[in-house]
Coordinates of C-alpha atoms in Angstrom, one line a residue:
Chain A
M35 CA 112.0 140.0 171.3
L36 CA 113.4 137.3 173.7
M37 CA 114.5 135.3 170.5
D38 CA 116.8 138.2 169.7
L39 CA 118.9 137.7 172.8
F40 CA 122.6 137.6 171.8
L41 CA 125.5 136.6 174.0
Y42 CA 129.0 138.0 173.5
L43 CA 131.5 135.3 173.7
P44 CA 134.8 136.6 175.3
I45 CA 137.3 134.2 173.7
A46 CA 135.5 133.7 170.3
G47 CA 135.3 137.6 170.1
T48 CA 131.8 137.6 168.6
S49 CA 128.1 137.4 169.6
I50 CA 125.7 134.6 168.8
N51 CA 122.0 134.1 169.4
L52 CA 121.6 132.4 172.7
F53 CA 118.8 130.1 171.5
L54 CA 120.7 129.0 168.5
L55 CA 123.5 127.8 170.8
L56 CA 121.1 126.1 173.2
G57 CA 119.4 124.4 170.2
L58 CA 122.7 123.1 168.8
G59 CA 123.9 121.9 172.2
G60 CA 120.6 120.1 172.9
I61 CA 120.6 118.2 169.5
V62 CA 124.3 117.1 170.0
G63 CA 123.7 116.1 173.6
L64 CA 120.8 114.0 172.5
L65 CA 123.0 112.2 170.1
S66 CA 125.7 111.8 172.7
G67 CA 123.3 110.1 175.2
L68 CA 121.8 108.0 172.4
F69 CA 124.9 106.7 170.8
G70 CA 127.7 107.2 173.2
V71 CA 129.6 109.6 170.8
G72 CA 131.0 112.9 172.2
G73 CA 129.6 114.7 169.2
G74 CA 132.7 116.7 168.5
F75 CA 132.8 115.5 164.9
L76 CA 129.3 117.1 164.5
L77 CA 129.3 120.2 166.8
T78 CA 132.7 121.7 165.9
P79 CA 131.8 122.1 162.1
L80 CA 128.4 123.5 163.1
L81 CA 130.0 126.1 165.4
I82 CA 132.4 127.1 162.6
M83 CA 129.4 127.4 160.4
I84 CA 127.7 129.9 162.7
G85 CA 130.8 132.2 162.9
I86 CA 133.0 130.9 165.8
P87 CA 136.7 130.8 165.0
P88 CA 137.7 127.2 164.2
T89 CA 140.4 126.9 167.0
V90 CA 137.9 128.3 169.6
A91 CA 135.1 126.0 168.3
A92 CA 137.2 122.8 168.6
A93 CA 138.6 123.7 172.1
S94 CA 135.3 124.9 173.6
D95 CA 133.6 121.9 172.1
S96 CA 135.9 119.6 174.2
N97 CA 134.9 121.6 177.3
Q98 CA 131.2 121.1 176.8
I99 CA 131.8 117.4 176.0
V100 CA 133.2 117.1 179.6
A101 CA 129.8 118.1 180.9
A102 CA 127.7 116.0 178.4
S103 CA 129.9 112.9 178.9
A104 CA 129.9 113.3 182.7
S105 CA 126.1 113.6 182.6
G106 CA 125.7 110.7 180.1
T107 CA 128.2 108.5 182.0
F108 CA 126.2 109.1 185.2
A109 CA 122.9 108.3 183.5
H110 CA 124.3 105.1 182.0
Y111 CA 126.0 104.1 185.3
R112 CA 122.6 104.3 187.1
L113 CA 121.2 102.1 184.3
G114 CA 124.1 99.7 184.8
N115 CA 125.5 100.3 181.3
V116 CA 129.2 101.3 182.2
D117 CA 132.0 98.6 182.0
F118 CA 134.5 100.6 184.1
K119 CA 137.1 97.7 183.7
M120 CA 136.9 97.7 179.9
G121 CA 136.8 101.5 179.8
T122 CA 140.0 101.8 181.8
V123 CA 141.9 99.3 179.6
L124 CA 140.7 101.2 176.4
L125 CA 141.5 104.5 178.0
I126 CA 145.2 103.5 178.7
G127 CA 145.5 102.3 175.2
G128 CA 143.9 105.5 173.9
I129 CA 146.4 107.7 175.8
V130 CA 149.4 105.7 174.5
G131 CA 148.0 105.8 170.9
G132 CA 147.0 109.5 171.3
T133 CA 150.5 110.5 172.3
F134 CA 152.0 108.6 169.5
G135 CA 149.5 110.1 167.0
V136 CA 150.3 113.7 168.1
Y137 CA 154.0 113.0 167.0
L138 CA 152.8 111.5 163.8
V139 CA 150.8 114.6 162.9
K140 CA 153.8 116.7 163.8
I141 CA 156.0 114.7 161.3
L142 CA 153.1 114.9 158.7
R143 CA 152.9 118.7 159.1
A144 CA 156.6 119.0 158.6
M145 CA 156.3 117.0 155.4
G146 CA 153.6 119.5 154.3
N147 CA 150.8 117.1 153.5
A148 CA 149.1 116.7 156.8
D149 CA 145.8 118.2 155.7
F150 CA 145.5 115.8 152.8
V151 CA 146.2 112.8 155.1
I152 CA 143.8 114.0 157.8
K153 CA 140.9 114.7 155.3
V154 CA 141.4 111.5 153.3
T155 CA 141.7 109.4 156.7
Y156 CA 138.5 111.0 157.9
V157 CA 136.5 110.3 154.7
A158 CA 137.9 106.8 154.4
M159 CA 137.2 105.9 158.1
L160 CA 133.7 107.4 158.2
G161 CA 132.8 105.8 154.9
I162 CA 134.0 102.3 155.9
I163 CA 132.6 102.4 159.5
G164 CA 129.3 104.1 158.3
S165 CA 128.7 101.7 155.4
Y166 CA 129.5 98.6 157.3
M167 CA 127.3 99.5 160.3
F168 CA 124.5 100.6 158.1
L169 CA 124.4 97.4 156.0
E170 CA 125.0 95.1 159.0
S171 CA 122.3 96.7 161.2
L172 CA 119.9 96.8 158.2
S173 CA 120.3 93.1 157.7
G174 CA 119.8 92.7 161.5
L175 CA 116.6 94.6 161.4
R176 CA 115.4 92.5 158.4
R177 CA 116.4 89.2 160.2
A178 CA 114.4 90.4 163.2
M179 CA 111.4 91.1 161.1
R180 CA 111.6 87.7 159.4
K181 CA 111.8 86.0 162.7
D182 CA 108.7 87.8 163.9
E183 CA 106.8 86.7 160.8
E184 CA 107.8 83.2 161.1
E185 CA 107.2 83.3 164.8
M186 CA 110.5 81.5 165.2
A187 CA 109.1 78.4 163.8
E188 CA 112.5 76.9 162.9
E189 CA 115.4 76.5 165.3
P190 CA 118.4 78.5 164.3
V191 CA 121.2 76.5 162.8
S192 CA 124.4 76.6 164.9
K193 CA 127.3 77.4 162.7
G194 CA 130.0 77.3 165.5
P195 CA 132.5 80.0 166.3
S196 CA 133.9 82.2 163.4
L197 CA 137.6 82.5 162.5
Y198 CA 137.8 85.8 164.3
A199 CA 136.2 84.4 167.4
R200 CA 138.6 81.5 167.4
M201 CA 141.6 83.9 166.9
I202 CA 140.6 86.1 169.8
S203 CA 140.0 83.2 172.2
A204 CA 143.5 81.8 171.4
M205 CA 145.2 85.1 172.5
P206 CA 147.1 85.0 175.8
L207 CA 146.0 86.8 179.1
Q208 CA 142.3 86.1 178.9
V209 CA 140.4 88.2 181.3
N210 CA 136.6 88.3 182.3
F211 CA 134.7 91.5 181.8
P212 CA 131.5 90.6 183.7
R213 CA 129.6 93.9 183.0
S214 CA 130.0 93.3 179.2
G215 CA 129.6 89.5 179.6
I216 CA 132.7 88.6 177.6
R217 CA 136.0 87.0 178.2
I218 CA 138.9 88.2 176.0
S219 CA 142.6 88.7 176.0
L220 CA 143.7 92.0 177.7
F221 CA 145.9 92.7 174.7
L222 CA 142.9 93.1 172.4
P223 CA 141.2 96.2 174.0
M224 CA 144.6 97.6 174.6
I225 CA 145.8 97.3 171.0
L226 CA 142.4 98.6 169.8
G227 CA 142.6 101.5 172.2
I228 CA 146.1 102.5 170.8
F229 CA 144.7 102.3 167.2
V230 CA 141.7 104.4 168.0
G231 CA 144.0 106.9 169.9
I232 CA 146.2 107.3 166.8
L233 CA 143.3 107.8 164.5
A234 CA 141.7 110.2 166.9
S235 CA 144.7 112.4 167.2
I236 CA 145.3 112.4 163.4
M237 CA 141.6 113.4 162.9
G238 CA 141.6 115.9 165.8
V239 CA 138.5 114.3 167.5
G240 CA 137.7 112.4 170.6
G241 CA 137.2 109.2 168.8
G242 CA 133.8 108.2 170.1
F243 CA 132.4 107.4 166.7
I244 CA 135.4 105.0 166.0
M245 CA 135.4 103.5 169.4
V246 CA 131.7 102.6 169.4
P247 CA 131.9 100.3 166.3
V248 CA 135.2 98.9 167.6
M249 CA 133.5 97.8 170.9
V250 CA 130.5 96.5 169.0
Y251 CA 132.1 94.5 166.2
L252 CA 135.6 93.7 167.4
L253 CA 135.1 93.4 171.2
R254 CA 131.6 92.0 170.8
M255 CA 130.2 94.0 173.6
P256 CA 126.5 94.5 174.0
M257 CA 125.3 97.9 172.5
H258 CA 123.9 99.4 175.7
V259 CA 127.1 98.7 177.6
V260 CA 129.1 100.1 174.7
V261 CA 127.4 103.5 174.9
G262 CA 128.0 104.1 178.6
T263 CA 131.5 102.7 178.4
S264 CA 132.4 104.9 175.4
L265 CA 131.0 108.0 177.3
F266 CA 133.2 107.1 180.3
Q267 CA 136.3 107.1 178.1
I268 CA 135.4 110.3 176.2
F269 CA 135.1 112.1 179.6
F270 CA 138.7 111.6 180.4
T271 CA 139.9 112.3 176.8
C272 CA 138.0 115.7 176.8
V273 CA 139.2 116.7 180.3
N274 CA 142.8 116.3 179.0
V275 CA 142.1 118.2 175.7
T276 CA 140.4 121.1 177.5
I277 CA 143.1 121.7 180.0
M278 CA 145.9 121.4 177.3
Q279 CA 144.0 123.8 174.9
A280 CA 143.4 126.4 177.7
H281 CA 146.9 126.2 178.9
L282 CA 148.8 126.2 175.5
N283 CA 146.5 127.9 173.1
H284 CA 144.1 130.0 175.2
T285 CA 141.2 129.0 173.0
V286 CA 138.6 127.6 175.4
D287 CA 135.6 129.9 175.6
F288 CA 134.0 128.9 178.8
L289 CA 130.9 131.0 178.2
L290 CA 130.3 129.3 174.9
A291 CA 130.9 125.9 176.5
L292 CA 128.7 126.7 179.5
T293 CA 125.8 127.6 177.2
L294 CA 126.3 124.6 175.1
L295 CA 126.7 122.2 178.0
V296 CA 123.5 123.2 179.9
A297 CA 121.7 122.2 176.7
S298 CA 123.8 119.2 175.9
S299 CA 123.7 117.7 179.4
T300 CA 119.9 117.9 179.3
G301 CA 120.0 116.4 175.8
A302 CA 122.3 113.6 176.9
Q303 CA 119.9 112.6 179.7
I304 CA 116.9 112.4 177.2
G305 CA 119.2 110.5 174.8
A306 CA 120.2 107.9 177.4
R307 CA 116.5 107.2 178.2
L308 CA 115.7 107.0 174.5
S309 CA 118.4 104.6 173.9
K310 CA 116.7 102.1 176.3
R311 CA 113.5 102.2 174.1
L312 CA 115.3 101.6 170.8
N313 CA 116.8 98.2 170.1
A314 CA 120.5 97.8 169.2
D315 CA 120.0 97.6 165.4
Q316 CA 117.8 100.7 165.2
L317 CA 120.5 102.6 167.2
K318 CA 123.1 101.4 164.9
V319 CA 121.2 102.3 161.7
L320 CA 120.6 105.9 163.0
L321 CA 124.3 106.3 164.0
A322 CA 125.5 104.9 160.7
G323 CA 123.2 107.3 158.9
I324 CA 124.7 110.3 160.7
V325 CA 128.3 109.0 160.2
L326 CA 127.6 108.6 156.5
L327 CA 126.0 112.1 156.2
V328 CA 129.1 113.7 157.8
M329 CA 131.3 111.6 155.4
L330 CA 129.3 112.9 152.4
K331 CA 129.7 116.5 153.6
M332 CA 133.4 116.1 154.0
L333 CA 133.7 114.5 150.6
A334 CA 131.8 117.3 149.0
S335 CA 134.2 119.8 150.6
L336 CA 137.1 117.9 149.1
V337 CA 135.6 117.4 145.6
L338 CA 133.5 120.7 145.0
A339 CA 135.3 124.0 144.2
P340 CA 135.0 126.4 147.3
S341 CA 133.4 129.8 146.8
L342 CA 136.5 131.4 148.4
L343 CA 140.1 130.1 148.1
L344 CA 141.1 131.7 151.3
S345 CA 140.2 130.8 154.9
Y346 CA 141.4 131.8 158.3
K347 CA 144.0 129.3 159.6
G348 CA 142.8 126.7 162.0
G349 CA 139.7 125.4 160.1
H350 CA 139.3 121.8 159.0
Chain B
M272 CA 117.8 192.3 166.5
P273 CA 118.2 192.2 162.7
R274 CA 118.4 188.7 161.3
W275 CA 121.6 189.3 159.4
F276 CA 123.3 190.4 162.7
A277 CA 122.1 187.3 164.5
S278 CA 123.6 185.2 161.7
V279 CA 127.0 186.9 161.9
I280 CA 127.1 186.4 165.7
L281 CA 126.1 182.7 165.1
L282 CA 128.8 182.3 162.5
F283 CA 131.4 183.9 164.8
L284 CA 130.5 181.6 167.6
L285 CA 130.8 178.5 165.4
L286 CA 134.2 179.6 164.0
L287 CA 135.4 180.1 167.6
F288 CA 134.0 176.6 168.5
F289 CA 135.9 175.2 165.6
S290 CA 139.2 176.8 166.7
F291 CA 138.9 174.9 170.1
S292 CA 138.0 171.6 168.4
T293 CA 139.0 168.6 170.5
G294 CA 138.1 165.9 168.1
S295 CA 140.8 166.5 165.6
E296 CA 144.3 165.1 166.3
D297 CA 147.3 164.3 164.3
L298 CA 146.3 166.5 161.4
D299 CA 148.2 167.2 158.2
P300 CA 149.2 170.8 158.8
S301 CA 148.5 171.7 155.1
L302 CA 144.8 170.8 155.6
S303 CA 142.2 172.8 157.4
N304 CA 140.8 171.4 160.6
L305 CA 137.3 169.9 160.3
K306 CA 135.1 169.9 163.4
M307 CA 133.6 166.5 163.9
D308 CA 131.8 164.4 166.5
V309 CA 131.3 160.7 167.0
E310 CA 128.5 159.0 168.9
P311 CA 128.9 156.9 171.0
S312 CA 132.2 158.5 172.1
D313 CA 133.6 155.0 172.9
I314 CA 132.4 151.3 172.7
K315 CA 132.3 149.0 175.7
I316 CA 131.9 145.3 174.9
G317 CA 129.8 143.7 177.6
L318 CA 128.0 140.3 177.9
F319 CA 125.1 141.4 175.5
Y320 CA 127.1 143.4 173.0
H321 CA 125.9 142.6 169.5
G322 CA 127.6 145.2 167.3
A323 CA 127.3 149.0 167.4
K324 CA 126.0 151.7 165.2
V325 CA 128.4 154.6 165.2
A326 CA 127.2 158.0 164.0
V327 CA 129.8 160.5 162.5
T328 CA 128.9 164.2 162.3
A329 CA 131.1 166.8 160.7
F330 CA 130.8 170.4 159.6
T331 CA 132.1 171.4 156.1
S332 CA 131.8 174.2 153.7
K333 CA 129.7 173.8 150.6
G334 CA 131.0 172.1 147.4
L335 CA 133.4 169.7 149.1
D336 CA 133.6 166.0 148.2
V337 CA 133.6 164.1 151.5
V338 CA 135.1 160.7 152.4
I339 CA 134.6 159.2 155.9
R340 CA 136.8 156.3 156.9
C341 CA 136.8 154.1 160.0
E342 CA 140.0 152.1 160.4
G343 CA 140.7 149.4 163.1
P344 CA 144.1 148.5 164.6
E345 CA 146.7 146.8 162.3
Q346 CA 146.4 142.9 162.8
E347 CA 148.5 140.0 161.7
M348 CA 146.4 137.4 159.9
K349 CA 147.3 133.8 159.2
L350 CA 145.4 132.4 156.2
M351 CA 145.3 129.2 154.3
R352 CA 144.9 129.1 150.5
K353 CA 143.1 126.1 148.9
G354 CA 144.3 124.5 145.7
R355 CA 143.4 121.5 143.7
V356 CA 145.6 118.4 144.3
G357 CA 144.7 115.1 142.5
G358 CA 141.2 116.3 141.8
M359 CA 140.6 117.3 145.5
W360 CA 140.4 120.8 147.1
M361 CA 142.6 121.3 150.1
N362 CA 144.9 123.8 151.9
V363 CA 148.0 124.0 149.8
E364 CA 149.6 127.2 151.2
E365 CA 149.9 129.1 154.4
I366 CA 150.0 133.0 154.3
L367 CA 150.9 135.6 156.9
V368 CA 149.5 139.0 156.1
E369 CA 150.8 142.1 157.9
K370 CA 150.1 145.8 157.8
L371 CA 146.4 145.5 157.1
P372 CA 143.8 147.1 159.4
A373 CA 141.4 144.6 161.2
V374 CA 138.5 146.9 160.2
Y375 CA 138.2 149.2 157.2
L376 CA 134.9 150.9 156.5
L377 CA 134.6 153.7 154.1
R378 CA 131.8 156.0 153.0
S379 CA 132.1 158.6 150.2
S380 CA 129.8 161.3 148.8
A381 CA 130.7 160.2 145.2
P382 CA 132.7 157.3 143.6
L383 CA 136.4 157.5 144.9
E384 CA 137.8 157.6 141.4
E385 CA 135.7 160.8 140.7
I386 CA 136.9 162.5 144.0
A387 CA 140.6 162.2 143.4
D388 CA 143.2 160.5 141.2
Q389 CA 144.7 157.1 142.3
E390 CA 147.9 158.6 143.5
T391 CA 146.2 161.0 145.9
L392 CA 143.8 158.3 147.2
E393 CA 146.7 155.9 147.9
E394 CA 148.6 158.7 149.6
H395 CA 145.7 159.2 152.0
G396 CA 145.0 155.4 152.4
L397 CA 141.7 155.6 150.6
G398 CA 140.3 152.5 148.8
Y399 CA 141.3 148.9 148.6
A400 CA 144.1 149.7 146.2
A401 CA 145.8 151.8 148.9
L402 CA 145.5 148.8 151.3
Q403 CA 147.0 146.5 148.7
A404 CA 149.9 149.0 148.3
R405 CA 150.8 148.9 152.0
M406 CA 150.0 145.2 152.7
K407 CA 153.0 142.8 153.4
L408 CA 152.7 139.1 152.6
H409 CA 154.8 136.2 153.8
R410 CA 153.9 133.2 151.6
S411 CA 155.0 129.6 152.0
K412 CA 155.2 129.2 148.2
E413 CA 157.4 131.4 146.1
K414 CA 155.4 131.2 142.9
S415 CA 151.8 131.6 143.8
L416 CA 148.5 133.1 142.8
P417 CA 147.5 136.6 143.8
I418 CA 145.2 136.5 146.9
F419 CA 144.1 140.2 147.5
D420 CA 140.7 140.0 145.9
D421 CA 139.9 136.8 147.9
L422 CA 141.2 138.4 151.1
I423 CA 138.9 141.4 150.6
Q424 CA 135.9 139.0 149.9
L425 CA 136.8 137.1 153.1
K426 CA 136.8 140.3 155.2
E427 CA 133.6 141.7 153.5
K428 CA 131.8 138.5 154.4
D429 CA 132.5 139.2 158.1
R430 CA 131.4 142.8 157.5
L431 CA 134.8 144.0 158.7
Y432 CA 135.6 145.7 155.3
E433 CA 133.2 147.8 153.3
I434 CA 133.4 150.6 150.8
S435 CA 130.1 152.4 149.9
Q436 CA 129.1 155.5 148.1
G437 CA 126.3 157.9 148.8
N438 CA 125.6 157.0 152.4
I439 CA 126.3 160.5 153.6
Q440 CA 123.5 162.8 154.5
V441 CA 124.1 166.6 154.0
S442 CA 121.9 169.1 155.7
D443 CA 122.0 172.9 155.5
L444 CA 122.5 174.5 158.9
E445 CA 120.8 177.7 157.7
V446 CA 124.1 179.4 158.5
W447 CA 125.8 179.9 155.3
P448 CA 128.4 178.6 154.3
I449 CA 128.4 175.7 156.9
F450 CA 126.9 172.4 156.1
Q451 CA 126.4 169.4 158.4
I452 CA 127.3 166.0 157.1
K453 CA 126.3 162.8 158.8
S454 CA 127.0 159.1 158.2
F455 CA 126.7 155.9 160.1
F456 CA 128.9 152.9 160.4
D457 CA 127.5 149.4 161.5
L458 CA 130.3 147.8 163.5
P459 CA 129.8 144.0 163.4
P460 CA 130.1 141.9 166.7
K461 CA 133.3 140.4 165.5
V462 CA 135.3 143.7 165.8
P463 CA 138.6 143.3 167.6
I464 CA 139.3 145.5 170.5
G465 CA 141.7 148.4 170.3
T466 CA 142.1 152.0 169.1
Y467 CA 140.1 152.9 166.0
R468 CA 140.6 156.0 163.9
I469 CA 137.8 157.8 162.2
D470 CA 138.7 160.4 159.6
V471 CA 136.6 162.8 157.6
L472 CA 138.4 164.2 154.5
G473 CA 137.1 167.0 152.4
F474 CA 138.2 167.2 148.8
K475 CA 137.9 170.1 146.3
K476 CA 138.8 169.6 142.6
G477 CA 140.6 166.4 143.4
A478 CA 142.8 167.7 146.2
P479 CA 142.3 167.2 149.9
V480 CA 141.5 170.5 151.6
A481 CA 140.1 169.6 155.1
L482 CA 140.6 166.8 157.6
G483 CA 139.0 165.8 160.9
T484 CA 140.2 162.9 162.9
Y485 CA 138.5 161.1 165.9
T486 CA 140.0 158.3 168.1
L487 CA 137.5 155.7 169.1
E488 CA 138.3 153.2 171.8
I489 CA 136.7 149.7 171.8
A490 CA 137.3 147.8 175.0
K491 CA 136.0 144.7 176.7
V492 CA 134.3 145.4 180.1
G493 CA 133.1 143.5 183.2
F494 CA 132.6 139.8 182.9
V495 CA 133.8 139.7 179.4
S496 CA 137.0 141.5 180.3
F497 CA 137.5 139.3 183.4
F498 CA 137.2 136.1 181.4
S499 CA 139.4 137.3 178.5
S500 CA 142.3 138.3 180.8
L501 CA 142.0 135.1 182.9
A502 CA 142.2 132.9 179.7
A503 CA 145.1 134.8 178.4
N504 CA 147.1 135.2 181.6
R505 CA 146.3 132.1 183.7
G506 CA 145.4 129.5 181.1
L507 CA 146.1 126.4 183.3
L508 CA 143.9 127.7 186.1
Y509 CA 141.2 128.8 183.6
G510 CA 141.3 125.3 182.0
C511 CA 141.0 123.4 185.3
V512 CA 138.1 125.7 186.5
A513 CA 136.4 125.2 183.1
V514 CA 136.7 121.4 183.5
I515 CA 135.5 121.3 187.1
L516 CA 132.5 123.6 186.5
A517 CA 131.6 121.6 183.3
M518 CA 131.8 118.3 185.3
L519 CA 129.7 119.7 188.2
C520 CA 127.1 121.1 185.8
G521 CA 126.9 117.8 183.9
L522 CA 126.6 115.8 187.1
G523 CA 124.2 118.2 188.5
I524 CA 121.9 117.9 185.6
G525 CA 122.3 114.1 185.7
I526 CA 121.3 114.1 189.4
L527 CA 118.4 116.4 188.7
F528 CA 117.0 114.1 185.9
S529 CA 117.5 110.9 188.0
S530 CA 115.7 112.4 191.0
R531 CA 112.8 113.5 188.7
S532 CA 112.5 110.1 187.3
G533 CA 112.2 108.7 190.7
H534 CA 115.4 106.6 190.8

């Protein structure tokens, strides 16, 4: 009887089972705390699938990510996992890139092929990031297992710094980021922030799942600091998106967001604790698996014939 | 009192009741007025609203074919049509649909094509073909595929459109020649608010002879109404409040967890 409790969502204009919403929020919050991603790339399609209008799903999702990322950032801050200095530099880059990206989308829409560009970019980015992370972290796990077996009998051979490492150390304006334990040029996180901001606005997401691999592979930050710092940045992005959507499109359903955020904030706390127990390679394999699954789903929707050729405007 | 006398008195009272009918408005003057009733008389959408079952009762004479229609307010719809480009399926056309009701539910005592000819059905807005005749399309591509069948499927998937035959109960009132007919509509949770019109039409030998109309109001109330109007009229304030509450909630849960874990 209690499981039949439905909640009418005022802006979405439909009613949804309360426990279904709590379940979805909890799972996405868990992933958010575990990997430092906002979860928008997962939750928005799931909400559309259960009957929420696409525009309301995307806007309300940003609202709930505000809570999940606030909760997750706080949890990671207490664990010493947030690099505020790096987060701020990336955020400034992200805002510049995001603004430029919005104009780019406008031009693409006027040209009439925005949908094609958005979907193909999505699949390509998810495919490249997911595959690279998956393979790299798998080989990392294998290396660790071999090391255990050989009980580190041999000393590792020092190869010297790679071409990429030499390149970034030669860039001007080198700055220390003590929390991440790295020294790099200020330009690098700024440029990467702009790049992710452009991609995020083309794809219509917060960009956590692009930012995390960028921090791990290009900025060489430790995985646990990456998660906390990514959440810190996602928080500000989603505050901006929520206010803009509520002001311009009136599509934020606070009741939907509230239900999701109670569950997702709790999930984020559990995720943050779990992330301490798993090692970096295990975390990366799991995230890569999820990214690849989403990519396959998107690829299937591009290649397989839909059951209905019509849909309400606003969907992906 | 003789039984026949009691029947005459009852029949007289029923006829008197019909002449003061309040349910029928906006009637075609050539059709006789059908007494009808709708339960519930209006629908209030509150926090736990999950669709509504609407019972329609009407009184007809024997031998009539009956059609009951529930029609929602007209609504503009923006749709996207998918097409195949370079082996991939994607949105290729934007379509604006006008002059279609948001909700169209219809019950009939027999298949529509057996009740009246196509022209009569269209004249009274009965059946999907009648909707197609009045629909207005604005398409971004001049030469394009027809979409009406897909549009109906899309609406039927949301249970906002439905045509069914035989879901009308007929019961003898024991007062010849009056019969009571009853049918139910299941309004899904997704119904838009506004003024709905429920019509009961009686047909005899393919021609409409009786009509009853009821106006059903569907409105948001209480908390649902408050949030809807705040979001629509004070978007910026609503957005800021939503962000602050979300932040406080997230931090609150964070603090709760950290105090529980003894930090």
